[in-house]
């Protein structure tokens, strides 16, 4: 049996190393300036909450803060699904006093994303609701995260947490101008078709009801697309119509509000210049105050 | 069933204890049933084909052994080749040839009438067909004795660790090992487990972490900068290496634990200083198969320079076609054929140039490694591309040298992770050349425990856990 001793020794080393590594990484992530790290560390109080997927990242916070004089927290993340967004806002409302305003880019309601939800394992120790969502949507990842603490940090979300360790994430925005090739190819490229899914619409409705029950004013918007691109999205108005019906709220449709090429980073995202113009529009329309 | 899945771990969790409890014929039966279960997990229809192929080659082997008339022996060998290559041709290449013929007819201004069939490609058909063919050829040439035991022969063809993606193990090396009694051996278990773990690292940490970046590059090359595409190609060179050599490591490790010795399939191929050397380090069991059963029978390098080049090119073209039913694979083989020929033609002059430059040995090796690696990467573009248009888009995208800045790389998190995991891989592979980790794992229990725990932690922290299939499964 002496020959087998290395096996328990190896497992013990793995267990100890894993727990120690996990502990160190949790301490590091707690120091980060990344939005979710701040959210769970009690350092994210804001007057205005912003929510969306990568298209929600175009709410350029420094400009909003400059124009409104109010603090902001953007909870958006690339490909974030609405159920995860609902949990983030819900966790915010549990931890902080209610913000004045919540702006949601409703185009985030077009997809499920179990993989990204699993990636938020990094913060699952801080939130029961998040923990439950991961268990429900990605059971294997949830169990893996319980077996290995290092696994909890095996995600792009944690990489971003490290990236923003010493810097602010408020200007996280793709600041390039749409390339001439992309502009030329817009007719050939197939457009994203927004999927209408009752589960996702219910999640949005639950989020709206929750926020309004806490006295938060909720604004639903559809952020701008590159105009020749949005023309190709066949179900866009059906999608908006279903959201209007489900939430009993009117979505403010800015999908075609901007037309200057220089304002776009690609077909679906504004760059900094475009974002500023869009924010000016939101101010003019009284969405932002 | 794929190695990096929970189903596989459950399978070996049951298989291994029973395997070591049984002996002799019962163990052989377990291997066979286990292998068919493993293979049938994908699609039970695949089993019909492998069983039929096994029965054909088993019967022909027996007949070859009894037959003394050379003409009839040759006929038997031909039947075996026709059946094996016929299966391979039908299941893997039927639609490819029909579509290529249609394109040819269309290009001549005619309108062809044709039908393609909905054929599913049985996993690993190229691997087990070659393994089976080598048996019949060796029996024909009386290099090996015939295998009279059907169960042993069937297990040789379907042995689950290497059934789907190699290494291709010759009957001469493999069949005699079934006859030896295999007791549980700690040395084998230790080194086998180590090699499997390293295989999982290569697959889950390196290959699968690089995959999303590469998939994005090749899906829409026109949308990315030159540097982004170049990084994509470099990443692909590591993805394909780690995916395939990772599978081989797991297969070899599994077999070693069970008491079988398989030949090594990869030896740090990107450290090759020449193209011929590359093929002695990359997919070694396939390269040696082509060398022994195609290149040498064609005449090898025996009949003058032209024939040598012709045989080299033919072997490489067929090696390309073996990989897949697409002209891009054939072109990939063509490029490697050209590389070897060019090396033979200009190699001596290049050597003199190096002498004249008085480069130190290390510098000279570095230049050679760089040149071989760059040319190999160029060929990988065709291997990865969906068609020639896709490959040319990637080459054009890189060649235009537009936006050659780090900031032009989209999704830097995939990029950063890719750089880190490739760095870890190279660190271990370079250190291994000096320290010989396999030996340390065998001899030093403390090193074994620490290194295994470290690799497990790296897999937990960097690994991609999605039961992603191995690239070579489709070959």
XYZ file of C-alpha atoms in Angstrom:
764
model
C 0.000 0.000 0.000
C 2.983 2.323 0.428
C 3.140 2.596 -3.350
C -0.334 4.124 -3.356
C 0.431 6.768 -0.750
C 1.192 9.382 -3.355
C -2.459 9.327 -4.467
C -3.992 10.651 -1.209
C -0.988 12.975 -0.908
C -1.719 14.315 -4.393
C -5.426 14.748 -3.644
C -4.622 16.481 -0.369
C -2.186 18.803 -2.102
C -4.791 19.558 -4.748
C -7.431 20.271 -2.105
C -5.166 22.521 -0.031
C -3.712 24.287 -3.092
C -7.150 24.754 -4.556
C -8.614 26.243 -1.367
C -5.601 28.443 -0.805
C -5.620 29.583 -4.435
C -9.367 30.227 -4.242
C -8.939 32.243 -1.041
C -6.203 34.400 -2.558
C -8.203 34.990 -5.737
C -11.308 35.940 -3.751
C -9.251 38.509 -1.835
C -7.832 39.872 -5.073
C -11.226 40.091 -6.751
C -12.669 41.884 -3.736
C -10.141 44.677 -4.357
C -11.105 45.092 -8.005
C -12.842 48.125 -9.465
C -14.865 45.908 -11.755
C -18.597 46.659 -11.514
C -19.677 43.356 -9.979
C -16.789 43.298 -7.521
C -17.824 46.770 -6.382
C -21.473 45.736 -6.355
C -20.823 42.918 -3.900
C -18.249 44.823 -1.837
C -20.695 47.662 -1.081
C -18.787 50.198 -3.210
C -21.222 50.694 -6.060
C -23.935 53.045 -4.852
C -25.340 55.059 -7.757
C -28.228 57.307 -8.749
C -28.659 55.727 -12.157
C -28.441 52.022 -12.983
C -27.803 50.934 -16.570
C -28.390 47.431 -17.855
C -27.861 45.581 -21.104
C -25.568 43.214 -22.929
C -22.628 44.514 -24.990
C -25.102 46.997 -26.450
C -25.691 48.272 -22.930
C -21.982 48.984 -22.575
C -22.426 51.910 -24.937
C -23.979 53.951 -22.111
C -20.753 55.941 -21.703
C -20.792 56.657 -17.981
C -18.311 59.565 -17.722
C -20.425 61.555 -20.167
C -23.705 60.725 -18.417
C -22.196 61.735 -15.086
C -20.836 64.961 -16.571
C -24.192 65.866 -18.117
C -26.487 64.848 -15.258
C -24.226 65.375 -12.275
C -25.385 62.000 -11.006
C -23.490 58.847 -10.237
C -23.992 55.809 -12.441
C -23.469 52.066 -12.286
C -23.491 50.118 -15.527
C -24.292 46.462 -14.845
C -24.070 45.487 -18.517
C -21.830 42.688 -19.771
C -21.161 41.163 -23.180
C -24.000 38.765 -24.102
C -25.640 39.180 -20.715
C -29.070 37.535 -20.647
C -31.944 39.252 -18.879
C -32.244 36.605 -16.124
C -28.682 37.334 -15.051
C -29.329 41.055 -15.367
C -32.400 40.669 -13.142
C -30.293 39.008 -10.437
C -27.658 41.761 -10.629
C -30.264 44.510 -10.184
C -32.022 42.532 -7.479
C -28.732 42.137 -5.579
C -28.115 45.850 -5.971
C -31.519 46.676 -4.531
C -30.886 44.388 -1.543
C -27.570 46.034 -0.735
C -28.119 49.711 -1.487
C -30.822 52.306 -1.292
C -32.980 52.394 -4.391
C -31.540 54.421 -7.306
C -33.600 57.094 -9.020
C -33.555 55.499 -12.424
C -32.973 52.163 -14.113
C -32.426 52.153 -17.896
C -32.632 48.778 -19.619
C -31.651 48.130 -23.228
C -34.345 45.588 -24.030
C -32.412 43.944 -26.866
C -30.682 41.979 -24.113
C -33.897 39.935 -23.864
C -33.135 38.047 -27.051
C -30.971 35.228 -25.753
C -30.244 32.679 -23.076
C -26.629 32.374 -22.009
C -25.969 29.550 -19.567
C -22.239 29.749 -20.220
C -22.013 33.364 -19.114
C -24.181 32.684 -16.086
C -21.717 29.918 -15.137
C -18.905 32.459 -15.588
C -20.421 34.543 -12.788
C -19.466 31.720 -10.413
C -16.688 34.122 -9.376
C -19.273 36.094 -7.390
C -21.577 33.270 -6.356
C -20.274 33.253 -2.769
C -21.712 36.746 -2.319
C -25.240 36.174 -3.567
C -27.726 33.437 -2.833
C -29.846 34.490 -5.784
C -26.879 34.299 -8.159
C -25.854 30.977 -6.669
C -29.359 29.603 -7.286
C -29.435 30.919 -10.843
C -26.104 29.192 -11.637
C -27.380 25.964 -10.103
C -30.565 26.187 -12.147
C -28.944 27.129 -15.448
C -25.622 25.333 -15.322
C -25.773 22.584 -12.754
C -22.458 20.962 -13.723
C -20.592 24.251 -13.368
C -22.257 24.843 -10.039
C -21.116 21.480 -8.701
C -17.646 21.956 -10.203
C -17.425 25.271 -8.396
C -18.235 23.541 -5.113
C -15.545 20.896 -5.696
C -12.875 23.319 -6.852
C -12.615 26.905 -5.687
C -10.145 27.635 -8.475
C -12.800 26.619 -10.958
C -14.985 29.456 -9.650
C -12.384 31.839 -11.063
C -12.019 30.043 -14.386
C -13.883 32.561 -16.531
C -13.601 35.687 -18.597
C -15.554 37.470 -15.856
C -12.676 36.860 -13.458
C -10.118 37.923 -16.074
C -11.968 41.207 -16.395
C -12.057 41.470 -12.604
C -8.252 41.227 -12.658
C -8.000 43.678 -15.543
C -9.889 46.321 -13.580
C -7.935 45.729 -10.404
C -6.235 49.108 -10.533
C -8.360 50.990 -13.049
C -11.928 52.126 -13.483
C -14.281 50.191 -15.741
C -16.511 53.191 -16.421
C -15.145 53.747 -19.920
C -15.520 50.120 -21.039
C -16.626 50.770 -24.599
C -15.412 49.663 -28.020
C -14.051 52.950 -29.324
C -13.284 52.276 -32.964
C -15.024 53.362 -36.143
C -16.826 50.765 -38.239
C -14.401 49.595 -40.927
C -14.994 50.353 -44.628
C -15.097 46.566 -45.255
C -17.925 46.137 -42.764
C -19.796 49.060 -44.224
C -19.426 47.590 -47.694
C -20.500 44.121 -46.559
C -23.627 45.145 -44.689
C -25.906 44.031 -47.508
C -24.335 40.568 -47.737
C -23.986 39.921 -44.014
C -26.936 38.295 -42.331
C -28.461 40.241 -39.484
C -29.119 38.958 -35.994
C -32.717 37.883 -35.580
C -34.070 38.716 -32.153
C -35.690 35.677 -30.595
C -38.966 36.154 -28.793
C -38.966 33.906 -25.749
C -41.630 34.063 -23.070
C -39.256 33.073 -20.251
C -36.971 35.992 -21.081
C -39.860 38.437 -21.383
C -41.183 37.260 -18.014
C -37.743 37.847 -16.502
C -37.795 41.401 -17.850
C -41.283 41.967 -16.508
C -40.279 40.629 -13.079
C -37.319 42.965 -13.070
C -39.470 45.968 -13.985
C -42.019 45.103 -11.271
C -39.284 44.591 -8.671
C -37.571 47.885 -9.448
C -40.838 49.834 -9.522
C -41.913 48.273 -6.239
C -38.783 49.861 -4.715
C -39.683 53.238 -6.178
C -37.211 53.147 -9.048
C -38.237 54.770 -12.316
C -37.696 52.252 -15.079
C -37.018 53.245 -18.685
C -37.009 50.593 -21.416
C -35.003 51.548 -24.482
C -33.763 49.920 -27.678
C -30.268 51.269 -28.314
C -29.207 52.323 -31.828
C -28.077 49.923 -34.543
C -26.155 50.781 -37.698
C -29.176 51.848 -39.828
C -28.614 49.643 -42.922
C -28.242 46.713 -40.528
C -31.407 47.214 -38.495
C -33.379 47.280 -41.732
C -32.478 43.616 -42.167
C -33.765 42.560 -38.750
C -37.113 41.106 -39.740
C -38.685 40.563 -36.335
C -37.474 43.700 -34.608
C -40.878 45.372 -34.306
C -42.598 42.132 -33.289
C -39.988 41.837 -30.579
C -40.555 45.377 -29.334
C -44.332 44.873 -29.531
C -44.163 41.755 -27.365
C -42.135 43.595 -24.754
C -44.619 46.479 -24.720
C -47.436 43.999 -24.205
C -45.659 41.935 -21.558
C -44.464 44.837 -19.399
C -47.276 47.297 -20.085
C -44.521 49.809 -20.695
C -43.621 51.580 -23.882
C -40.155 50.782 -25.159
C -38.435 53.913 -26.427
C -37.130 52.835 -29.777
C -33.803 54.447 -30.685
C -32.803 51.623 -33.015
C -32.666 54.004 -36.010
C -32.032 57.213 -34.112
C -28.433 57.714 -35.254
C -27.235 57.588 -38.802
C -23.692 58.972 -38.843
C -21.239 56.257 -39.755
C -18.535 57.723 -37.522
C -20.669 57.039 -34.472
C -20.601 53.271 -34.880
C -17.966 50.747 -33.840
C -19.727 47.996 -35.780
C -23.272 47.052 -36.827
C -24.595 46.715 -33.292
C -22.483 49.029 -31.180
C -21.906 52.743 -30.906
C -18.438 54.084 -30.254
C -17.664 56.898 -27.839
C -18.688 59.635 -30.267
C -21.935 57.862 -31.119
C -22.594 57.162 -27.474
C -22.304 60.836 -26.588
C -24.783 61.754 -29.321
C -27.133 59.084 -28.105
C -26.866 60.268 -24.517
C -27.680 63.818 -25.715
C -30.813 62.367 -27.303
C -31.754 60.596 -24.070
C -31.318 63.903 -22.243
C -33.429 65.778 -24.764
C -36.199 63.184 -24.480
C -36.112 63.284 -20.688
C -35.072 59.667 -20.309
C -31.988 60.874 -18.521
C -32.478 63.701 -16.113
C -17.797 8.560 -25.935
C -15.117 11.197 -25.669
C -12.294 11.173 -23.130
C -13.083 14.596 -21.661
C -16.621 13.684 -20.630
C -18.276 12.502 -17.442
C -19.571 9.427 -19.299
C -16.027 8.344 -20.030
C -14.940 8.736 -16.408
C -17.912 6.651 -15.321
C -16.989 4.083 -17.974
C -13.358 3.672 -16.881
C -14.435 3.798 -13.241
C -16.283 0.529 -13.880
C -14.020 -0.885 -16.583
C -10.641 -0.695 -14.827
C -11.407 -2.581 -11.591
C -13.137 -5.356 -13.559
C -10.260 -5.438 -16.063
C -7.712 -6.127 -13.358
C -9.949 -8.664 -11.639
C -10.252 -10.767 -14.781
C -7.625 -12.783 -16.598
C -7.005 -14.444 -19.955
C -9.947 -14.870 -22.278
C -12.443 -13.208 -19.930
C -10.321 -10.064 -19.867
C -10.051 -10.101 -23.640
C -13.832 -10.354 -23.915
C -14.180 -7.451 -21.495
C -11.831 -5.364 -23.672
C -13.826 -6.192 -26.775
C -17.253 -5.573 -25.248
C -15.958 -2.424 -23.532
C -14.492 -1.165 -26.815
C -17.724 -1.773 -28.721
C -19.678 -0.070 -25.943
C -17.284 2.907 -26.066
C -17.609 3.127 -29.856
C -21.347 2.429 -30.002
C -21.946 5.250 -27.500
C -21.811 7.691 -30.439
C -23.989 5.702 -32.763
C -24.658 1.979 -32.573
C -24.829 1.837 -36.376
C -21.054 2.365 -36.491
C -20.622 -1.052 -34.900
C -21.976 -2.899 -37.938
C -19.237 -1.485 -40.098
C -16.346 -2.150 -37.750
C -17.560 -5.713 -37.096
C -17.925 -6.376 -40.816
C -14.483 -4.925 -41.538
C -13.009 -7.038 -38.740
C -14.598 -10.247 -40.045
C -13.368 -9.603 -43.574
C -9.747 -9.014 -42.574
C -9.793 -11.846 -40.054
C -11.062 -14.301 -42.690
C -8.690 -13.060 -45.369
C -5.818 -13.344 -42.905
C -6.693 -17.005 -42.280
C -7.027 -17.696 -46.005
C -3.720 -15.972 -46.766
C -2.046 -18.171 -44.190
C -3.362 -21.356 -45.794
C -2.963 -20.319 -49.412
C 0.331 -21.123 -51.093
C -0.387 -20.117 -54.678
C 1.006 -16.618 -55.051
C -1.588 -15.532 -57.595
C -4.429 -16.465 -55.265
C -2.706 -14.810 -52.309
C -2.458 -11.628 -54.320
C -6.138 -11.874 -55.172
C -7.017 -12.196 -51.475
C -4.917 -9.178 -50.637
C -6.650 -7.236 -53.400
C -10.061 -8.188 -52.020
C -9.042 -6.935 -48.574
C -7.718 -3.652 -49.993
C -10.805 -3.138 -52.151
C -13.154 -3.795 -49.230
C -11.230 -1.600 -46.779
C -10.600 1.236 -49.171
C -14.088 0.773 -50.589
C -15.647 1.373 -47.167
C -13.367 4.310 -46.575
C -14.042 5.666 -50.039
C -17.788 5.302 -49.727
C -18.278 6.621 -46.208
C -15.682 9.342 -46.340
C -15.216 10.350 -49.956
C -18.358 9.438 -51.927
C -20.016 12.849 -51.794
C -16.656 14.584 -52.181
C -15.904 12.822 -55.444
C -19.452 13.213 -56.755
C -19.408 16.955 -56.015
C -15.906 17.378 -57.448
C -17.013 15.569 -60.602
C -20.052 17.836 -60.802
C -17.846 20.939 -60.495
C -15.591 19.604 -63.236
C -18.502 18.934 -65.585
C -19.974 22.356 -64.835
C -16.640 24.006 -65.581
C -16.761 22.369 -69.020
C -20.101 24.052 -69.683
C -22.264 20.938 -69.268
C -25.095 20.377 -66.812
C -24.581 17.230 -64.804
C -27.307 15.107 -63.278
C -26.166 13.629 -60.023
C -27.165 12.633 -56.521
C -25.287 12.828 -53.263
C -26.227 10.549 -50.384
C -26.816 11.414 -46.761
C -23.864 9.445 -45.434
C -22.753 9.698 -41.835
C -19.017 9.470 -41.366
C -18.228 6.696 -38.874
C -15.831 7.996 -36.210
C -12.237 6.920 -36.612
C -12.846 4.979 -39.846
C -9.544 6.220 -41.308
C -7.634 5.026 -38.260
C -9.035 1.535 -37.876
C -9.063 0.937 -41.632
C -5.338 1.663 -41.820
C -4.651 -0.494 -38.773
C -6.636 -3.359 -40.284
C -5.008 -2.965 -43.721
C -1.531 -3.063 -42.235
C -2.383 -6.435 -40.672
C -3.452 -7.989 -43.990
C -0.443 -6.536 -45.845
C 1.967 -7.834 -43.193
C 0.355 -11.295 -43.256
C 0.580 -11.273 -47.044
C 4.294 -10.466 -46.925
C 4.696 -12.988 -44.089
C 6.113 -10.327 -41.815
C 3.759 -11.426 -39.051
C 1.994 -14.705 -38.268
C -1.735 -14.911 -38.823
C -3.968 -14.266 -35.797
C -6.178 -17.337 -35.317
C -8.189 -15.944 -32.402
C -11.146 -13.859 -33.607
C -11.723 -12.178 -30.233
C -8.084 -11.123 -30.022
C -8.149 -9.842 -33.593
C -11.406 -7.950 -33.051
C -9.974 -6.360 -29.908
C -6.863 -5.348 -31.833
C -9.034 -3.503 -34.362
C -11.423 -1.908 -31.881
C -9.277 -1.342 -28.768
C -11.018 1.670 -27.251
C -8.101 3.860 -26.125
C -6.839 4.372 -29.685
C -9.799 3.355 -31.819
C -11.053 6.790 -32.774
C -7.943 8.900 -33.308
C -4.898 6.669 -33.017
C -2.053 6.224 -32.570
C -2.161 3.696 -35.399
C -0.560 0.612 -33.876
C 0.695 -2.111 -36.178
C -0.347 -5.701 -35.662
C 3.319 -6.692 -35.251
C 3.638 -4.433 -32.222
C 0.150 -4.841 -30.813
C -1.136 -8.407 -31.219
C 1.709 -10.126 -29.302
C 0.942 -7.866 -26.319
C -2.498 -9.468 -25.932
C -0.849 -12.788 -25.245
C 1.115 -11.531 -22.240
C -0.442 -11.726 -18.817
C -1.005 -8.240 -17.497
C -0.993 -7.689 -13.771
C -1.612 -4.348 -12.206
C 1.728 -2.555 -12.187
C 2.281 0.595 -10.151
C 5.016 1.882 -12.441
C 2.708 1.605 -15.422
C -0.184 3.126 -13.481
C 1.943 6.063 -12.329
C 3.425 6.933 -15.685
C 0.190 6.136 -17.556
C -1.828 8.416 -15.278
C 0.777 11.136 -15.708
C 0.595 10.961 -19.478
C -3.217 10.988 -19.404
C -3.237 14.005 -17.118
C -0.876 15.851 -19.431
C -3.119 14.880 -22.358
C -6.119 16.367 -20.553
C -4.094 19.516 -19.889
C -3.241 19.846 -23.580
C -6.828 19.262 -24.663
C -8.813 21.136 -22.027
C -6.414 23.921 -21.101
C -4.661 24.678 -24.380
C -6.670 23.376 -27.362
C -10.156 24.194 -26.097
C -9.135 27.584 -24.676
C -7.777 28.644 -28.061
C -10.751 27.340 -30.028
C -13.174 30.315 -29.708
C -10.571 32.838 -30.887
C -9.692 30.677 -33.904
C -13.307 29.879 -34.783
C -14.072 33.596 -34.797
C -11.084 34.318 -37.085
C -12.016 31.736 -39.680
C -15.752 32.460 -39.515
C -15.371 36.043 -40.740
C -11.722 36.810 -41.600
C -12.647 40.013 -43.414
C -13.741 41.628 -40.157
C -10.395 41.280 -38.366
C -7.070 43.068 -38.488
C -3.895 41.499 -39.898
C -2.412 40.959 -36.455
C -5.608 39.400 -35.140
C -5.645 36.904 -38.019
C -1.961 36.135 -37.623
C -2.503 35.409 -33.936
C -5.457 33.212 -34.964
C -3.217 31.134 -37.234
C -0.502 30.787 -34.578
C -3.152 29.794 -32.053
C -4.475 27.205 -34.497
C -1.044 25.625 -34.815
C -1.135 25.044 -31.062
C -4.778 24.048 -30.991
C -4.338 21.280 -33.550
C -1.126 20.112 -31.899
C -2.595 20.017 -28.404
C -5.917 18.588 -29.485
C -4.361 15.702 -31.361
C -1.280 15.031 -29.259
C -3.492 15.412 -26.165
C -5.702 12.619 -27.469
C -2.632 10.493 -28.220
C -1.260 11.115 -24.722
C -4.536 10.022 -23.137
C -4.712 6.947 -25.393
C -1.103 5.954 -24.724
C -1.497 6.581 -20.991
C -4.700 4.550 -20.812
C -3.123 1.668 -22.704
C -0.015 1.782 -20.535
C -2.122 1.576 -17.391
C -3.815 -1.487 -18.889
C -0.427 -3.063 -19.633
C 0.036 -2.144 -23.312
C 2.883 -0.203 -24.861
C 1.964 2.079 -27.719
C 4.427 3.966 -29.889
C 4.892 7.659 -29.293
C 2.881 9.772 -31.732
C 4.362 13.256 -31.216
C 7.776 14.561 -30.215
C 7.655 18.369 -29.864
C 7.072 18.807 -33.626
C 7.391 22.579 -33.645
C 11.026 22.272 -32.612
C 11.793 20.584 -35.957
C 14.681 22.053 -37.919
C 13.550 20.523 -41.224
C 10.349 19.360 -42.937
C 11.313 15.692 -43.098
C 12.103 15.929 -39.397
C 8.700 17.505 -38.813
C 7.057 14.345 -40.138
C 9.239 12.257 -37.836
C 7.816 14.251 -34.944
C 4.191 14.857 -36.000
C 1.609 12.041 -36.084
C 4.519 9.630 -36.220
C 2.416 6.479 -36.536
C 0.599 7.802 -39.623
C 3.799 9.138 -41.234
C 5.544 5.809 -40.713
C 2.457 3.986 -42.039
C 2.591 6.011 -45.256
C 6.350 5.554 -45.443
C 6.186 1.755 -45.040
C 3.016 0.968 -46.982
C 3.103 3.620 -49.691
C 6.337 5.576 -50.102
C 8.725 2.598 -49.964
C 6.549 0.261 -52.080
C 6.353 3.078 -54.666
C 10.135 2.979 -54.828
C 10.971 5.519 -52.128
C 14.194 7.329 -52.947
C 15.705 4.421 -54.862
C 15.034 5.340 -58.489
C 16.570 8.730 -59.053
C 15.728 12.283 -58.115
C 12.562 12.660 -60.194
C 10.991 9.470 -58.841
C 11.929 10.417 -55.296
C 10.153 13.745 -55.684
C 7.203 12.086 -57.392
C 6.874 9.531 -54.566
C 7.241 12.254 -51.948
C 4.516 14.315 -53.551
C 2.148 11.384 -54.051
C 2.574 10.264 -50.438
C 1.891 13.774 -49.166
C -1.131 14.277 -51.412
C -2.662 11.017 -50.196
C -1.789 11.896 -46.616
C -3.705 15.143 -47.150
C -6.678 13.306 -48.616
C -6.609 10.826 -45.721
C -7.308 13.743 -43.383
C -10.539 14.751 -45.016
C -12.743 14.824 -48.040
C -11.945 18.355 -49.114
C -9.493 19.801 -51.617
C -8.038 22.053 -48.918
C -6.646 18.946 -47.197
C -5.160 17.756 -50.475
C -3.582 21.176 -50.936
C -2.227 21.011 -47.398
C -0.571 17.706 -48.316
C 0.680 19.270 -51.550
C 2.298 22.130 -49.627
C 4.088 19.703 -47.333
C 5.261 17.731 -50.373
C 6.595 20.955 -51.907
C 8.291 21.912 -48.641
C 10.161 18.602 -48.486
C 11.202 18.834 -52.136
C 12.341 22.444 -51.765
C 14.303 21.512 -48.670
C 16.057 18.742 -50.604
C 16.830 21.078 -53.512
C 18.012 24.167 -51.685
C 19.020 22.550 -48.363
C 22.722 22.226 -49.247
C 22.922 25.843 -50.504
C 21.088 27.094 -47.448
C 23.533 25.146 -45.263
C 26.446 26.844 -47.025
C 24.814 30.230 -46.515
C 24.508 29.486 -42.808
C 28.162 28.430 -42.735
C 29.144 31.680 -44.412
C 27.166 33.663 -41.847
C 29.049 31.819 -39.091
C 25.958 31.542 -36.979
C 26.401 29.593 -33.749
C 24.731 26.180 -33.607
C 21.880 27.529 -31.478
C 21.246 30.468 -33.814
C 21.278 28.207 -36.838
C 18.785 25.841 -35.236
C 16.582 28.798 -34.277
C 16.513 30.084 -37.868
C 15.583 26.618 -39.132
C 12.911 26.125 -36.478
C 11.442 29.536 -37.317
C 11.349 28.810 -41.050
C 9.809 25.358 -40.618
C 7.262 26.654 -38.115
C 6.259 29.585 -40.343
C 5.809 27.368 -43.399
C 3.871 24.835 -41.316
C 1.566 27.590 -40.055
C 0.957 28.719 -43.634
C -0.101 25.187 -44.527
C -2.332 25.010 -41.417
C -4.408 27.869 -42.843
C -5.619 25.520 -45.585
C -6.068 22.667 -43.141
C -8.359 24.775 -40.939
C -10.198 26.693 -43.647
C -13.617 25.559 -44.806
C -12.623 26.037 -48.470
C -10.044 27.805 -50.634
C -11.964 31.073 -50.523
C -11.876 31.058 -46.738
C -8.131 30.269 -46.703
C -7.392 33.032 -49.202
C -9.437 35.515 -47.143
C -7.267 34.722 -44.125
C -4.036 34.966 -46.148
C -5.156 38.216 -47.765
C -6.194 39.569 -44.362
C -2.745 38.891 -42.946
C -0.872 39.907 -46.085
C -2.410 43.363 -46.336
C -0.655 44.323 -43.049
C -3.558 46.557 -42.095
C -3.835 47.639 -38.493
C -0.904 45.692 -37.115
C -1.334 46.848 -33.521
C -2.162 44.936 -30.336
C -5.178 47.202 -29.847
C -6.633 45.790 -33.080
C -6.996 42.352 -31.511
C -10.649 41.777 -30.701
C -11.545 39.973 -27.482
C -8.256 40.407 -25.681
C -9.328 38.060 -22.912
C -9.261 35.080 -25.229
C -5.972 36.402 -26.545
C -4.408 36.835 -23.104
C -5.594 33.423 -21.956
C -4.260 31.895 -25.171
C -0.842 33.455 -24.665
C -0.737 32.275 -21.047
C -1.696 28.664 -21.789
C 0.693 28.421 -24.760
C 3.408 29.864 -22.507
C 2.690 27.190 -19.888
C 2.794 24.463 -22.530
C 6.102 25.638 -23.974
C 7.581 26.072 -20.509
C 6.812 22.459 -19.640
C 7.902 21.088 -23.035
C 11.229 22.950 -22.967
C 11.853 22.012 -19.325
C 10.988 18.414 -20.146
C 13.837 18.286 -22.671
C 16.221 19.032 -19.812
C 14.634 17.307 -16.829
C 12.754 14.354 -18.392
C 9.552 14.620 -16.375
C 8.367 11.140 -17.393
C 11.361 9.668 -15.594
C 10.830 11.860 -12.524
C 7.139 10.912 -12.403
C 8.093 7.251 -12.452
C 10.830 7.444 -9.847
C 9.967 10.285 -7.472
C 6.658 9.914 -5.581
C 6.951 13.423 -4.134
C 7.490 14.952 -7.574
C 4.598 12.871 -8.868
C 2.171 14.018 -6.174
C 3.192 17.670 -6.476
C 3.249 17.773 -10.276
C -0.063 15.940 -10.656
C -1.737 18.205 -8.101
C -0.332 21.254 -9.902
C -1.601 20.079 -13.303
C -5.019 19.358 -11.763
C -5.121 22.876 -10.328
C -4.121 24.333 -13.700
C -6.907 22.365 -15.364
C -9.401 23.610 -12.756
C -8.290 27.212 -13.227
C -7.704 27.354 -16.986
C -9.554 24.336 -18.394
C -12.525 24.425 -20.720
C -15.149 22.007 -19.481
C -17.531 21.509 -22.327
C -16.878 17.925 -23.492
C -15.602 19.409 -26.755
C -14.919 16.726 -29.348
C -11.385 16.143 -30.599
C -10.659 17.616 -34.047
C -9.227 14.358 -35.400
C -12.470 12.456 -34.743
C -13.716 13.576 -38.121
C -10.647 12.304 -39.958
